[in-house]
Coordinates of C-alpha atoms in Angstrom, one line a residue:
Chain A
M1 CA -57.9 -191.3 -194.2
S2 CA -61.4 -191.0 -195.5
T3 CA -64.6 -192.0 -193.7
A4 CA -65.8 -194.1 -196.7
F5 CA -65.3 -197.2 -194.6
F6 CA -68.2 -196.2 -192.4
W7 CA -70.6 -195.7 -195.2
I8 CA -69.6 -198.9 -197.0
F9 CA -70.1 -200.7 -193.6
V10 CA -73.6 -199.1 -193.3
M11 CA -74.5 -200.1 -196.8
L12 CA -73.3 -203.7 -196.4
L13 CA -75.1 -204.0 -193.1
A14 CA -78.4 -202.8 -194.6
L15 CA -78.0 -205.2 -197.5
G16 CA -77.8 -208.1 -195.0
M17 CA -74.2 -208.9 -194.6
P18 CA -73.5 -210.4 -191.2
V19 CA -72.3 -207.7 -188.9
V20 CA -68.9 -209.3 -188.2
F21 CA -68.0 -209.4 -191.9
A22 CA -69.4 -205.9 -192.6
L23 CA -67.1 -204.6 -189.8
L24 CA -64.1 -206.1 -191.7
V25 CA -65.1 -205.7 -195.4
G26 CA -66.1 -202.0 -195.0
P27 CA -62.7 -200.9 -193.7
G28 CA -60.9 -203.5 -195.9
L29 CA -62.5 -202.2 -199.1
S30 CA -62.1 -198.6 -198.1
L31 CA -58.4 -199.0 -197.3
V32 CA -57.6 -200.8 -200.5
L33 CA -59.5 -198.2 -202.6
D34 CA -57.6 -195.4 -200.7
D35 CA -54.4 -197.3 -201.3
Q36 CA -53.6 -197.4 -197.6
R37 CA -51.8 -200.8 -197.5
P38 CA -50.0 -200.3 -194.2
Y39 CA -53.3 -199.8 -192.4
F40 CA -54.8 -202.8 -194.2
A41 CA -51.9 -204.9 -193.0
A42 CA -52.7 -203.8 -189.4
L43 CA -56.3 -205.0 -189.7
L44 CA -55.4 -208.6 -188.9
S45 CA -53.3 -207.8 -185.9
R46 CA -56.0 -205.5 -184.6
L47 CA -58.5 -208.3 -185.0
Y48 CA -56.3 -210.7 -183.2
N49 CA -55.5 -208.3 -180.3
G50 CA -59.2 -207.5 -180.0
I51 CA -59.9 -211.1 -179.1
D52 CA -56.7 -211.8 -177.1
S53 CA -57.8 -210.3 -173.8
F54 CA -58.2 -211.8 -170.3
P55 CA -61.4 -209.8 -169.5
L56 CA -63.2 -211.3 -172.5
L57 CA -63.0 -214.8 -170.9
A58 CA -66.0 -213.6 -168.9
V59 CA -68.2 -213.9 -172.0
P60 CA -68.0 -217.7 -172.5
F61 CA -67.9 -218.2 -168.7
F62 CA -71.2 -216.4 -168.1
I63 CA -72.8 -218.0 -171.1
L64 CA -71.7 -221.4 -169.8
A65 CA -73.1 -220.7 -166.3
G66 CA -76.4 -219.6 -167.8
E67 CA -76.6 -222.7 -170.0
L68 CA -75.8 -225.0 -167.1
M69 CA -78.3 -223.4 -164.7
N70 CA -81.0 -223.5 -167.4
S71 CA -80.4 -227.1 -168.4
G72 CA -80.0 -228.1 -164.7
G73 CA -83.5 -227.2 -163.7
I74 CA -82.5 -224.1 -161.7
T75 CA -85.2 -222.1 -163.5
A76 CA -88.0 -224.2 -162.0
R77 CA -86.7 -223.6 -158.5
I78 CA -86.5 -219.9 -159.0
V79 CA -90.1 -219.8 -160.4
N80 CA -91.3 -221.9 -157.5
F81 CA -89.7 -219.4 -155.0
S82 CA -91.2 -216.4 -156.9
Q83 CA -94.6 -218.0 -156.8
S84 CA -94.5 -218.5 -153.0
L85 CA -93.8 -214.7 -152.7
V86 CA -96.2 -213.1 -155.2
G87 CA -98.4 -215.9 -156.6
H88 CA -101.4 -214.9 -154.5
V89 CA -101.6 -211.4 -156.0
R90 CA -104.1 -210.7 -158.7
G91 CA -102.3 -211.5 -162.0
G92 CA -100.0 -213.7 -159.8
L93 CA -98.4 -215.7 -162.6
A94 CA -97.5 -212.6 -164.5
Q95 CA -95.9 -211.2 -161.3
V96 CA -94.1 -214.5 -160.8
N97 CA -92.8 -214.2 -164.4
I98 CA -91.4 -210.7 -163.7
L99 CA -89.9 -211.6 -160.3
S100 CA -88.4 -214.8 -161.7
A101 CA -86.8 -212.7 -164.5
M102 CA -85.3 -210.4 -162.0
L103 CA -83.8 -213.2 -160.0
F104 CA -82.7 -215.1 -163.1
A105 CA -81.0 -211.8 -164.2
G106 CA -78.6 -212.2 -161.3
I107 CA -77.5 -215.5 -162.8
S108 CA -77.6 -215.4 -166.6
G109 CA -76.8 -211.8 -167.7
S110 CA -78.6 -212.4 -171.0
A111 CA -82.1 -211.4 -172.1
V112 CA -82.4 -214.2 -174.6
A113 CA -81.5 -216.8 -172.0
D114 CA -84.1 -215.3 -169.6
A115 CA -86.8 -215.2 -172.3
S116 CA -86.1 -218.8 -173.3
A117 CA -85.8 -220.3 -169.8
I118 CA -88.7 -218.5 -168.2
G119 CA -90.9 -218.4 -171.3
K120 CA -90.7 -222.2 -171.8
M121 CA -92.0 -222.7 -168.2
L122 CA -94.4 -219.9 -167.6
V123 CA -96.1 -219.1 -170.9
P124 CA -97.9 -222.5 -171.1
A125 CA -98.7 -222.2 -167.3
M126 CA -100.1 -218.7 -167.7
E127 CA -102.2 -219.7 -170.7
A128 CA -103.6 -222.7 -168.8
N129 CA -104.4 -220.2 -166.0
G130 CA -106.6 -218.1 -168.2
Y131 CA -104.2 -215.5 -169.6
R132 CA -104.2 -214.7 -173.3
R133 CA -101.1 -216.2 -174.9
S134 CA -100.0 -212.9 -176.5
F135 CA -100.2 -211.3 -173.0
A136 CA -98.2 -214.1 -171.4
A137 CA -95.5 -213.8 -174.2
A138 CA -95.4 -210.0 -173.9
V139 CA -94.9 -210.1 -170.1
T140 CA -92.0 -212.6 -170.7
A141 CA -90.4 -210.4 -173.3
A142 CA -90.7 -207.3 -171.2
A143 CA -89.3 -208.9 -168.1
A144 CA -86.5 -210.7 -170.0
V145 CA -85.1 -207.3 -170.9
I146 CA -84.0 -206.9 -167.3
G147 CA -81.6 -209.8 -167.8
P148 CA -78.6 -207.8 -169.1
I149 CA -79.4 -204.7 -166.8
I150 CA -79.2 -206.4 -163.4
P151 CA -75.6 -207.8 -163.0
P152 CA -74.0 -209.9 -164.3
S153 CA -74.4 -208.6 -167.8
G154 CA -73.0 -209.8 -171.1
I155 CA -73.3 -206.5 -172.9
M156 CA -71.8 -204.6 -170.0
I157 CA -68.7 -206.9 -170.1
L158 CA -68.4 -206.1 -173.8
Y159 CA -68.9 -202.4 -173.3
G160 CA -66.4 -202.3 -170.4
F161 CA -63.8 -204.1 -172.5
V162 CA -64.2 -202.0 -175.7
M163 CA -64.4 -198.6 -173.8
N164 CA -61.8 -199.6 -171.1
L165 CA -64.3 -199.1 -168.2
S166 CA -64.5 -201.0 -164.9
I167 CA -66.8 -203.9 -165.4
G168 CA -67.5 -203.9 -161.6
A169 CA -68.6 -200.3 -161.9
L170 CA -70.9 -201.1 -164.8
F171 CA -72.4 -204.0 -162.9
A172 CA -73.0 -201.8 -159.8
A173 CA -74.6 -199.1 -162.0
G174 CA -77.1 -201.6 -163.4
I175 CA -78.7 -202.6 -160.1
V176 CA -81.0 -199.6 -159.6
P177 CA -82.3 -199.3 -163.2
G178 CA -82.8 -203.1 -163.3
V179 CA -84.8 -203.1 -160.0
L180 CA -86.8 -200.0 -161.1
M181 CA -87.7 -201.6 -164.4
G182 CA -88.8 -204.8 -162.6
L183 CA -90.9 -202.9 -160.0
G184 CA -92.4 -200.7 -162.8
L185 CA -93.4 -203.8 -164.8
M186 CA -95.0 -205.3 -161.6
A187 CA -97.0 -202.1 -161.0
V188 CA -98.3 -202.0 -164.6
T189 CA -99.2 -205.7 -164.4
R190 CA -101.1 -205.1 -161.2
L191 CA -103.1 -202.3 -163.0
L192 CA -103.7 -204.5 -166.0
A193 CA -104.7 -207.4 -163.7
S194 CA -107.7 -205.4 -162.3
R195 CA -108.7 -204.2 -165.8
Y196 CA -108.6 -207.6 -167.4
D197 CA -109.7 -209.5 -164.3
L198 CA -106.5 -211.7 -164.3
P199 CA -106.6 -214.7 -161.9
V200 CA -104.4 -215.3 -158.9
A201 CA -102.0 -218.1 -159.3
A202 CA -102.2 -219.8 -156.0
P203 CA -103.4 -219.2 -152.4
R204 CA -101.2 -217.1 -150.3
A205 CA -98.2 -219.3 -149.3
T206 CA -97.5 -219.7 -145.6
W207 CA -94.2 -218.7 -144.2
P208 CA -93.0 -222.4 -143.8
E209 CA -94.0 -223.0 -147.5
R210 CA -92.0 -219.9 -148.4
G211 CA -89.1 -221.2 -146.4
R212 CA -89.2 -224.5 -148.2
A213 CA -89.3 -222.7 -151.6
F214 CA -86.4 -220.5 -150.5
R215 CA -84.3 -223.5 -149.5
G216 CA -85.1 -225.1 -152.9
A217 CA -83.8 -222.0 -154.7
I218 CA -81.0 -221.0 -152.3
L219 CA -78.2 -222.5 -154.4
A220 CA -79.3 -220.4 -157.4
L221 CA -79.9 -217.3 -155.3
L222 CA -76.5 -217.5 -153.7
M223 CA -74.8 -217.2 -157.0
P224 CA -75.1 -213.4 -157.5
L225 CA -74.2 -212.9 -153.9
I226 CA -71.0 -215.0 -154.3
L227 CA -70.1 -213.1 -157.5
L228 CA -70.7 -209.6 -156.1
G229 CA -69.2 -210.5 -152.7
G230 CA -66.1 -212.0 -154.3
M231 CA -65.6 -209.0 -156.6
L232 CA -66.2 -206.4 -154.0
G233 CA -64.2 -208.3 -151.4
G234 CA -61.2 -208.3 -153.7
I235 CA -61.1 -212.1 -153.8
F236 CA -61.5 -212.2 -157.6
T237 CA -61.8 -210.0 -160.6
A238 CA -65.0 -209.7 -162.7
T239 CA -63.5 -212.2 -165.2
E240 CA -62.6 -214.6 -162.5
A241 CA -66.1 -214.2 -161.0
A242 CA -67.5 -215.4 -164.3
A243 CA -65.3 -218.5 -164.0
V244 CA -66.4 -219.0 -160.5
A245 CA -70.1 -218.8 -161.7
A246 CA -69.4 -221.4 -164.3
A247 CA -67.6 -223.7 -161.9
Y248 CA -70.3 -223.2 -159.3
A249 CA -73.1 -224.0 -161.8
L250 CA -71.2 -227.1 -162.9
V251 CA -70.7 -228.4 -159.3
V252 CA -74.3 -227.6 -158.2
T253 CA -76.0 -229.2 -161.3
L254 CA -73.7 -232.2 -161.5
F255 CA -73.0 -233.1 -157.9
V256 CA -75.4 -231.3 -155.5
L257 CA -78.8 -231.3 -157.4
R258 CA -77.7 -234.1 -159.8
S259 CA -80.0 -232.6 -162.4
L260 CA -77.4 -232.9 -165.1
R261 CA -75.4 -235.9 -166.3
V262 CA -71.8 -235.8 -167.6
R263 CA -73.1 -237.1 -170.9
G264 CA -75.3 -234.0 -171.3
L265 CA -72.4 -231.6 -170.9
K266 CA -71.1 -231.9 -174.5
E267 CA -74.2 -230.2 -175.9
I268 CA -74.0 -227.4 -173.3
F269 CA -70.3 -226.8 -174.0
V270 CA -70.8 -226.8 -177.8
A271 CA -73.7 -224.3 -177.5
T272 CA -71.4 -222.1 -175.3
A273 CA -68.5 -222.4 -177.8
V274 CA -70.7 -221.3 -180.7
Q275 CA -72.4 -218.5 -179.0
S276 CA -69.3 -217.1 -177.4
G277 CA -67.3 -217.6 -180.7
V278 CA -69.8 -215.6 -182.6
I279 CA -69.8 -212.8 -180.0
L280 CA -66.1 -212.6 -179.5
L281 CA -65.2 -212.5 -183.2
L282 CA -67.6 -209.6 -183.4
V283 CA -65.7 -208.0 -180.5
G284 CA -62.4 -208.4 -182.4
A285 CA -63.9 -206.9 -185.6
A286 CA -65.5 -204.1 -183.6
V287 CA -62.2 -203.2 -182.0
T288 CA -60.6 -203.1 -185.4
F289 CA -63.5 -200.8 -186.6
G290 CA -63.2 -198.6 -183.5
W291 CA -59.5 -198.2 -184.2
L292 CA -60.3 -196.9 -187.7
V293 CA -63.0 -194.6 -186.3
T294 CA -60.3 -193.0 -184.1
M295 CA -57.6 -192.9 -186.8
S296 CA -60.0 -191.2 -189.3
G297 CA -61.0 -188.4 -186.9
M298 CA -64.6 -189.4 -187.3
A299 CA -65.4 -189.2 -183.6
E300 CA -64.2 -185.6 -183.4
A301 CA -66.2 -184.6 -186.5
M302 CA -69.3 -186.2 -185.1
A303 CA -68.8 -184.4 -181.8
A304 CA -68.5 -181.1 -183.6
T305 CA -71.8 -181.9 -185.5
L306 CA -73.6 -182.8 -182.3
V307 CA -72.4 -179.7 -180.4
S308 CA -73.5 -177.6 -183.4
I309 CA -77.1 -178.8 -182.7
T310 CA -77.0 -177.9 -179.0
D311 CA -74.3 -177.7 -176.3
R312 CA -76.6 -178.9 -173.5
P313 CA -75.6 -182.5 -172.6
L314 CA -79.0 -183.4 -171.3
L315 CA -80.7 -182.4 -174.5
L316 CA -78.1 -184.3 -176.5
L317 CA -78.6 -187.4 -174.3
L318 CA -82.4 -187.3 -174.9
L319 CA -81.7 -187.0 -178.7
L320 CA -79.3 -189.9 -178.2
N321 CA -82.1 -191.9 -176.7
L322 CA -84.2 -191.5 -179.8
L323 CA -81.3 -192.5 -182.0
L324 CA -80.5 -195.6 -179.8
F325 CA -84.1 -196.6 -179.6
F326 CA -84.4 -196.4 -183.4
L327 CA -81.1 -198.3 -184.0
G328 CA -82.1 -200.8 -181.3
M329 CA -85.1 -201.8 -183.5
F330 CA -82.7 -203.0 -186.2
L331 CA -79.5 -204.0 -184.5
D332 CA -78.9 -206.6 -181.8
A333 CA -77.7 -205.2 -178.5
G334 CA -74.2 -206.7 -178.6
P335 CA -73.1 -205.5 -182.1
A336 CA -74.8 -202.2 -181.5
I337 CA -72.9 -201.6 -178.3
L338 CA -69.6 -202.6 -180.0
I339 CA -70.2 -200.4 -183.0
L340 CA -71.7 -197.3 -181.3
G341 CA -69.6 -197.3 -178.1
P342 CA -66.3 -196.3 -179.6
V343 CA -68.1 -193.7 -181.9
L344 CA -70.3 -192.0 -179.3
G345 CA -68.6 -192.7 -176.0
P346 CA -65.7 -190.2 -176.5
V347 CA -68.1 -187.6 -177.9
F348 CA -70.2 -187.5 -174.7
A349 CA -67.2 -187.8 -172.4
S350 CA -65.9 -184.6 -174.0
L351 CA -69.2 -183.0 -173.2
G352 CA -68.8 -183.9 -169.5
V353 CA -71.1 -186.9 -169.3
D354 CA -69.9 -189.5 -166.9
P355 CA -68.7 -192.6 -168.9
I356 CA -70.5 -195.0 -166.5
H357 CA -73.8 -193.0 -166.8
F358 CA -73.4 -192.9 -170.6
A359 CA -72.7 -196.6 -170.7
M360 CA -75.9 -197.3 -168.8
I361 CA -78.0 -195.2 -171.2
M362 CA -76.5 -197.1 -174.1
C363 CA -76.9 -200.6 -172.5
I364 CA -80.5 -200.0 -171.3
N365 CA -81.6 -198.5 -174.6
L366 CA -80.2 -201.2 -176.7
T367 CA -81.4 -203.9 -174.4
V368 CA -84.9 -202.6 -174.7
G369 CA -84.3 -202.7 -178.4
L370 CA -84.2 -206.5 -178.1
A371 CA -87.9 -206.5 -177.4
T372 CA -88.9 -204.1 -180.2
P373 CA -89.7 -205.1 -183.9
P374 CA -88.5 -205.6 -186.6
M375 CA -85.1 -207.0 -185.2
G376 CA -86.0 -208.0 -181.6
L377 CA -84.2 -211.1 -180.7
V378 CA -86.1 -211.5 -177.4
L379 CA -89.3 -211.0 -179.3
F380 CA -88.4 -213.7 -181.7
V381 CA -87.4 -216.1 -179.0
V382 CA -90.7 -215.5 -177.1
A383 CA -92.7 -215.8 -180.2
S384 CA -91.1 -219.1 -180.9
V385 CA -91.4 -220.4 -177.4
A386 CA -95.1 -219.3 -177.1
N387 CA -96.0 -220.2 -180.7
E388 CA -97.6 -216.8 -181.1
R389 CA -97.4 -214.2 -183.9
V390 CA -94.9 -211.3 -183.3
E391 CA -97.4 -208.6 -184.1
R392 CA -99.9 -209.8 -181.5
I393 CA -97.1 -209.9 -178.9
V394 CA -96.1 -206.4 -179.8
R395 CA -99.6 -205.1 -179.3
A396 CA -99.7 -206.6 -175.8
L397 CA -96.2 -205.4 -175.1
L398 CA -97.0 -201.6 -175.5
P399 CA -97.9 -200.9 -171.8
F400 CA -94.7 -202.6 -170.7
L401 CA -92.7 -200.8 -173.3
A402 CA -93.9 -197.5 -171.7
V403 CA -92.3 -198.7 -168.4
H404 CA -89.0 -199.3 -170.2
L405 CA -89.2 -195.8 -171.8
V406 CA -89.9 -194.2 -168.4
V407 CA -86.9 -195.9 -166.9
I408 CA -84.7 -194.8 -169.8
V409 CA -85.8 -191.2 -169.4
A410 CA -85.3 -191.4 -165.6
V411 CA -81.8 -192.8 -166.0
T412 CA -80.9 -190.2 -168.6
C413 CA -82.2 -187.2 -166.5
F414 CA -81.0 -188.4 -163.1
P415 CA -77.4 -189.7 -163.2
A416 CA -77.7 -190.5 -159.5
L417 CA -79.8 -193.5 -160.3
T418 CA -76.8 -195.2 -162.0
L419 CA -73.9 -193.6 -160.2
T420 CA -74.9 -193.8 -156.5
I421 CA -74.1 -197.5 -156.0
P422 CA -70.8 -197.3 -157.9
R423 CA -69.9 -194.3 -155.8
W424 CA -70.7 -196.1 -152.5
L425 CA -68.5 -199.0 -153.7
G426 CA -65.6 -196.7 -154.6
F427 CA -65.7 -197.3 -158.4
V428 CA -66.6 -193.7 -159.2
Q429 CA -65.2 -190.6 -157.5
Chain B
M1 CA -83.0 -221.3 -200.1
N2 CA -85.0 -222.4 -203.1
G3 CA -84.3 -221.1 -206.6
P4 CA -86.3 -221.7 -209.7
G5 CA -85.7 -224.4 -212.3
P6 CA -86.0 -228.1 -212.8
H7 CA -84.2 -230.8 -210.8
R8 CA -81.3 -231.7 -213.1
P9 CA -77.7 -232.6 -212.5
L10 CA -75.2 -229.8 -212.8
P11 CA -71.8 -231.7 -212.8
L12 CA -69.7 -228.5 -213.0
L13 CA -71.2 -227.3 -209.7
D14 CA -72.2 -230.6 -208.1
R15 CA -68.8 -232.1 -208.0
P16 CA -66.8 -229.2 -206.5
I17 CA -69.6 -228.6 -204.0
A18 CA -69.6 -232.3 -203.0
V19 CA -65.8 -232.2 -202.5
L20 CA -65.9 -228.9 -200.5
A21 CA -68.8 -230.1 -198.4
A22 CA -67.1 -233.5 -197.7
F23 CA -64.1 -231.5 -196.4
N24 CA -65.8 -228.5 -194.8
A25 CA -68.6 -230.3 -192.8
P26 CA -66.3 -232.5 -190.7
V27 CA -63.5 -230.0 -190.4
T28 CA -65.8 -227.1 -189.2
R29 CA -67.6 -229.5 -186.8
A30 CA -64.2 -230.7 -185.4
G31 CA -63.2 -227.1 -184.9
R32 CA -66.4 -226.4 -183.0
D33 CA -65.9 -229.5 -180.8
I34 CA -62.3 -228.5 -180.0
A35 CA -63.5 -225.0 -179.1
A36 CA -66.0 -226.6 -176.7
A37 CA -63.3 -228.5 -175.0
L38 CA -61.2 -225.4 -174.8
I39 CA -64.0 -223.7 -172.9
G40 CA -63.6 -226.4 -170.2
C41 CA -59.9 -225.8 -170.1
M42 CA -60.4 -222.0 -169.7
V43 CA -62.7 -222.6 -166.6
V44 CA -60.1 -225.0 -165.1
L45 CA -57.3 -222.5 -165.7
A46 CA -59.2 -219.5 -164.3
V47 CA -60.3 -221.4 -161.2
A48 CA -56.7 -222.7 -160.7
Q49 CA -55.5 -219.2 -160.8
I50 CA -57.9 -218.0 -158.1
L51 CA -57.2 -221.0 -155.8
S52 CA -53.4 -220.6 -156.2
R53 CA -53.6 -217.0 -155.3
A54 CA -56.0 -217.5 -152.4
I55 CA -54.3 -220.6 -150.9
F56 CA -50.6 -220.3 -151.8
S57 CA -50.5 -216.5 -152.4
H58 CA -48.9 -217.3 -155.8
T59 CA -50.1 -216.0 -159.1
L60 CA -49.9 -218.4 -162.0
D61 CA -48.9 -216.1 -164.9
W62 CA -48.8 -219.0 -167.3
A63 CA -52.4 -219.9 -166.5
E64 CA -53.7 -216.5 -167.5
E65 CA -51.7 -216.6 -170.8
L66 CA -52.8 -220.1 -171.6
A67 CA -56.4 -219.2 -170.9
R68 CA -56.1 -216.3 -173.4
V69 CA -54.5 -218.6 -176.0
A70 CA -57.4 -221.0 -175.5
L71 CA -59.9 -218.2 -175.9
V72 CA -58.4 -217.0 -179.2
W73 CA -58.0 -220.5 -180.5
G74 CA -61.6 -221.3 -179.5
V75 CA -63.0 -218.2 -181.2
L76 CA -61.0 -218.8 -184.4
L77 CA -61.8 -222.5 -184.5
V78 CA -65.5 -221.9 -184.2
A79 CA -65.6 -219.1 -186.8
P80 CA -65.8 -221.4 -189.9
Y81 CA -68.5 -223.5 -188.3
A82 CA -70.5 -220.3 -187.4
Y83 CA -70.1 -219.0 -191.0
R84 CA -71.1 -222.3 -192.6
S85 CA -74.1 -222.8 -190.3
G86 CA -75.3 -219.2 -190.8
A87 CA -74.9 -218.5 -187.0
N88 CA -73.6 -214.9 -187.4
V89 CA -75.8 -212.0 -186.6
A90 CA -77.2 -210.0 -189.5
I91 CA -80.0 -207.6 -190.3
G92 CA -82.3 -209.5 -192.6
S93 CA -85.3 -207.1 -192.7
F94 CA -84.4 -205.1 -195.8
A95 CA -82.7 -208.0 -197.6
H96 CA -85.7 -210.3 -197.3
A97 CA -88.0 -207.6 -198.7
L98 CA -86.1 -207.8 -202.0
P99 CA -87.4 -209.7 -205.0
P100 CA -86.0 -213.3 -205.0
R101 CA -83.7 -212.8 -208.0
F102 CA -82.3 -209.5 -206.7
L103 CA -81.8 -211.1 -203.3
A104 CA -79.9 -214.0 -204.9
A105 CA -77.7 -211.6 -206.8
C106 CA -77.2 -209.5 -203.7
S107 CA -76.3 -212.7 -201.7
A108 CA -73.8 -213.7 -204.3
A109 CA -72.2 -210.3 -204.3
L110 CA -72.0 -210.1 -200.5
N111 CA -70.6 -213.6 -200.2
L112 CA -68.0 -212.8 -202.8
L113 CA -67.0 -209.8 -200.7
V114 CA -66.7 -212.1 -197.6
A115 CA -64.6 -214.5 -199.6
W116 CA -62.4 -211.6 -200.7
I117 CA -61.7 -210.3 -197.2
C118 CA -61.0 -213.8 -196.0
V119 CA -58.5 -214.3 -198.8
M120 CA -56.9 -210.9 -198.2
L121 CA -56.6 -211.6 -194.5
L122 CA -55.3 -215.1 -195.2
L123 CA -52.5 -213.6 -197.3
E124 CA -51.7 -211.1 -194.5
S125 CA -51.8 -213.9 -191.9
F126 CA -48.6 -215.5 -193.3
E127 CA -46.6 -212.4 -192.5
F128 CA -48.4 -212.2 -189.2
W129 CA -47.3 -215.8 -188.4
R130 CA -43.8 -215.1 -189.6
R131 CA -43.5 -212.1 -187.2
G132 CA -44.3 -214.7 -184.4
L133 CA -41.1 -216.6 -185.2
S134 CA -39.0 -213.8 -183.6
L135 CA -41.3 -213.4 -180.5
T136 CA -41.6 -215.5 -177.4
A137 CA -44.8 -215.7 -175.3
S138 CA -44.5 -213.7 -172.1
A139 CA -45.3 -216.5 -169.7
L140 CA -45.2 -219.7 -171.8
P141 CA -42.0 -221.2 -173.2
V142 CA -43.1 -221.2 -176.8
R143 CA -42.6 -219.0 -179.9
M144 CA -45.6 -216.8 -180.7
S145 CA -45.7 -218.4 -184.1
W146 CA -47.1 -221.5 -182.5
I147 CA -49.9 -219.5 -181.0
Y148 CA -50.4 -217.5 -184.2
S149 CA -50.6 -220.6 -186.4
I150 CA -54.3 -220.9 -185.7
V151 CA -54.9 -217.6 -187.7
P152 CA -53.9 -218.9 -191.2
V153 CA -55.6 -222.2 -190.4
A154 CA -58.9 -220.6 -189.5
L155 CA -58.8 -218.1 -192.4
A156 CA -58.1 -220.9 -194.9
A157 CA -61.1 -222.8 -193.5
L158 CA -63.2 -219.6 -193.9
V159 CA -62.0 -219.3 -197.5
L160 CA -63.1 -222.9 -198.2
V161 CA -66.4 -222.4 -196.6
S162 CA -67.1 -219.2 -198.6
A163 CA -66.1 -221.0 -201.8
E164 CA -68.7 -223.8 -201.0
L165 CA -71.4 -221.2 -200.2
V166 CA -70.8 -219.2 -203.4
L167 CA -71.1 -222.4 -205.5
R168 CA -74.2 -223.5 -203.6
L169 CA -75.7 -220.1 -204.1
L170 CA -75.0 -220.3 -207.8
R171 CA -76.5 -223.7 -208.0
S172 CA -79.6 -222.6 -206.1
L173 CA -80.3 -220.2 -208.9
V174 CA -81.1 -223.1 -211.2
R175 CA -81.9 -225.8 -208.8
P176 CA -83.5 -225.7 -205.3
D177 CA -81.1 -226.3 -202.4
P178 CA -83.1 -227.3 -199.3
E179 CA -80.0 -227.2 -197.1
L180 CA -79.3 -223.6 -197.8
T181 CA -80.5 -220.9 -195.4
L182 CA -79.8 -217.2 -195.1
A183 CA -78.1 -215.2 -192.3
G184 CA -79.2 -211.8 -193.4
A185 CA -78.4 -212.0 -197.1
V186 CA -75.4 -214.3 -196.7
P187 CA -76.1 -218.0 -197.1
G188 CA -75.4 -220.8 -194.6
I189 CA -76.1 -224.5 -194.4
K190 CA -78.7 -225.9 -192.0
E191 CA -77.1 -228.2 -189.5
D192 CA -78.6 -231.6 -188.6

């Protein structure tokens, strides 16, 4: 079988065909031109089987949980709690933005959801507090990137499914890089706050005030603990944890906080159905594409080419970072993970790179790509929420992007940053 | 997407587009709404599974299979809506830098390719469905053909949507179509 399907796919993608169709038309055209009818007949069953999987149920469940929490006013409670902790620091609202994104990351698992939820609340507040709008938007975009790195994470679920890796292990591996990224962003914000003379957000909260803010946010903050506790305690699987998250969000917003009405649910469920439908059809198409990559021997050929450059895995991983950073500028994280995972994963596994470590390099790189132009979904969301031009946001984003790059290099060079917690929890030997 | 040319009737295109739109709009929206309801069913099934295991130490095998069926049905039911509304992810940076006429030609060619793959997969789907006649679901008392029946239905809906979009794209070359938008270089229709 020739590898023409791959080049047809690349051409269609560059011309602007939606990724899901390019993943099917590329192989379809190539197989018809090569007169490989039996393989063509298998395309449909591969597509169907690519979607027909219990672990994939986690995708709509986490999207639903995020939508419910967001619409149910949970974001405001998280922001209030963050403000009570760091609002008194110079550049306080920017710090609140980053801390809120870290806490929200434990609920939503999506950078776009983080950017939209926190941006809508904090960008106007920061502007009113004396921040430049471009700076407020840049902080929001940089912090939102943490969303899919701290568990739960939508792209880790997709990667775990496509590459047959433990989703629990991937979630555990994301904790240290996510926290490091958050702390790095807070440190850079503190430096910029002195340089630009950024204001404090509020006087230092007293401990009783912090206690009240904590009680207000406790239902949201409990969610990641319930999820991780349930998974690690063997009560439920990662997929079932996602269902618990959705059910928990439904009960909390409808019956405990009463911040949502039953009438408002239709819109939330429809948005969830469309988002998850788009993602999961892409998963099915990517599984089909990955099957052809394996059948054509392309992965082996690529491994041979890479090894001919250098046989030092660390150097190859650093080169991979450059490639992923570049591709992340043009491709959304989900499709990029689904396309590149099956191609590159086996290559680096054969070079002795731990699959969980490799997965984290992929996930973090491509997530950071969400905040880089020209194809940065988070950037677009923040630009729309803040009503600010993308190029201005990008300029203000540069110091924060440096933090992202430092974390990527650190994760690449020190596998212990990603593998220690999964080892403690027994996911990795 | 706005093309050049005066506002004049084009009966050869207007009529089939009107017929296709009158069918596609409500059908794709109904598919989307059923998919939304199926999400609720999936949550109930997954939580029922956990509770049954935790309280009664009994695994509901049928619940897992039913949730998977709901997932596949949901994804395939939403696909025509996502295509029609331009909700699919694409790289638009290069396409949008093309001159308008070249972009329109490129869009038409790409959309024809999408239509082609949908037709080809639709033809394959009948054989796929037929194979299901001889298979029974592992935990549900139904033939797999019942479960597979969504595949030709969704692909037929995708073919009809692609036909509507190709015709709208052709019409937009001579008359502006304010409803038409682009997902990358493939057209979609703005939803209300």
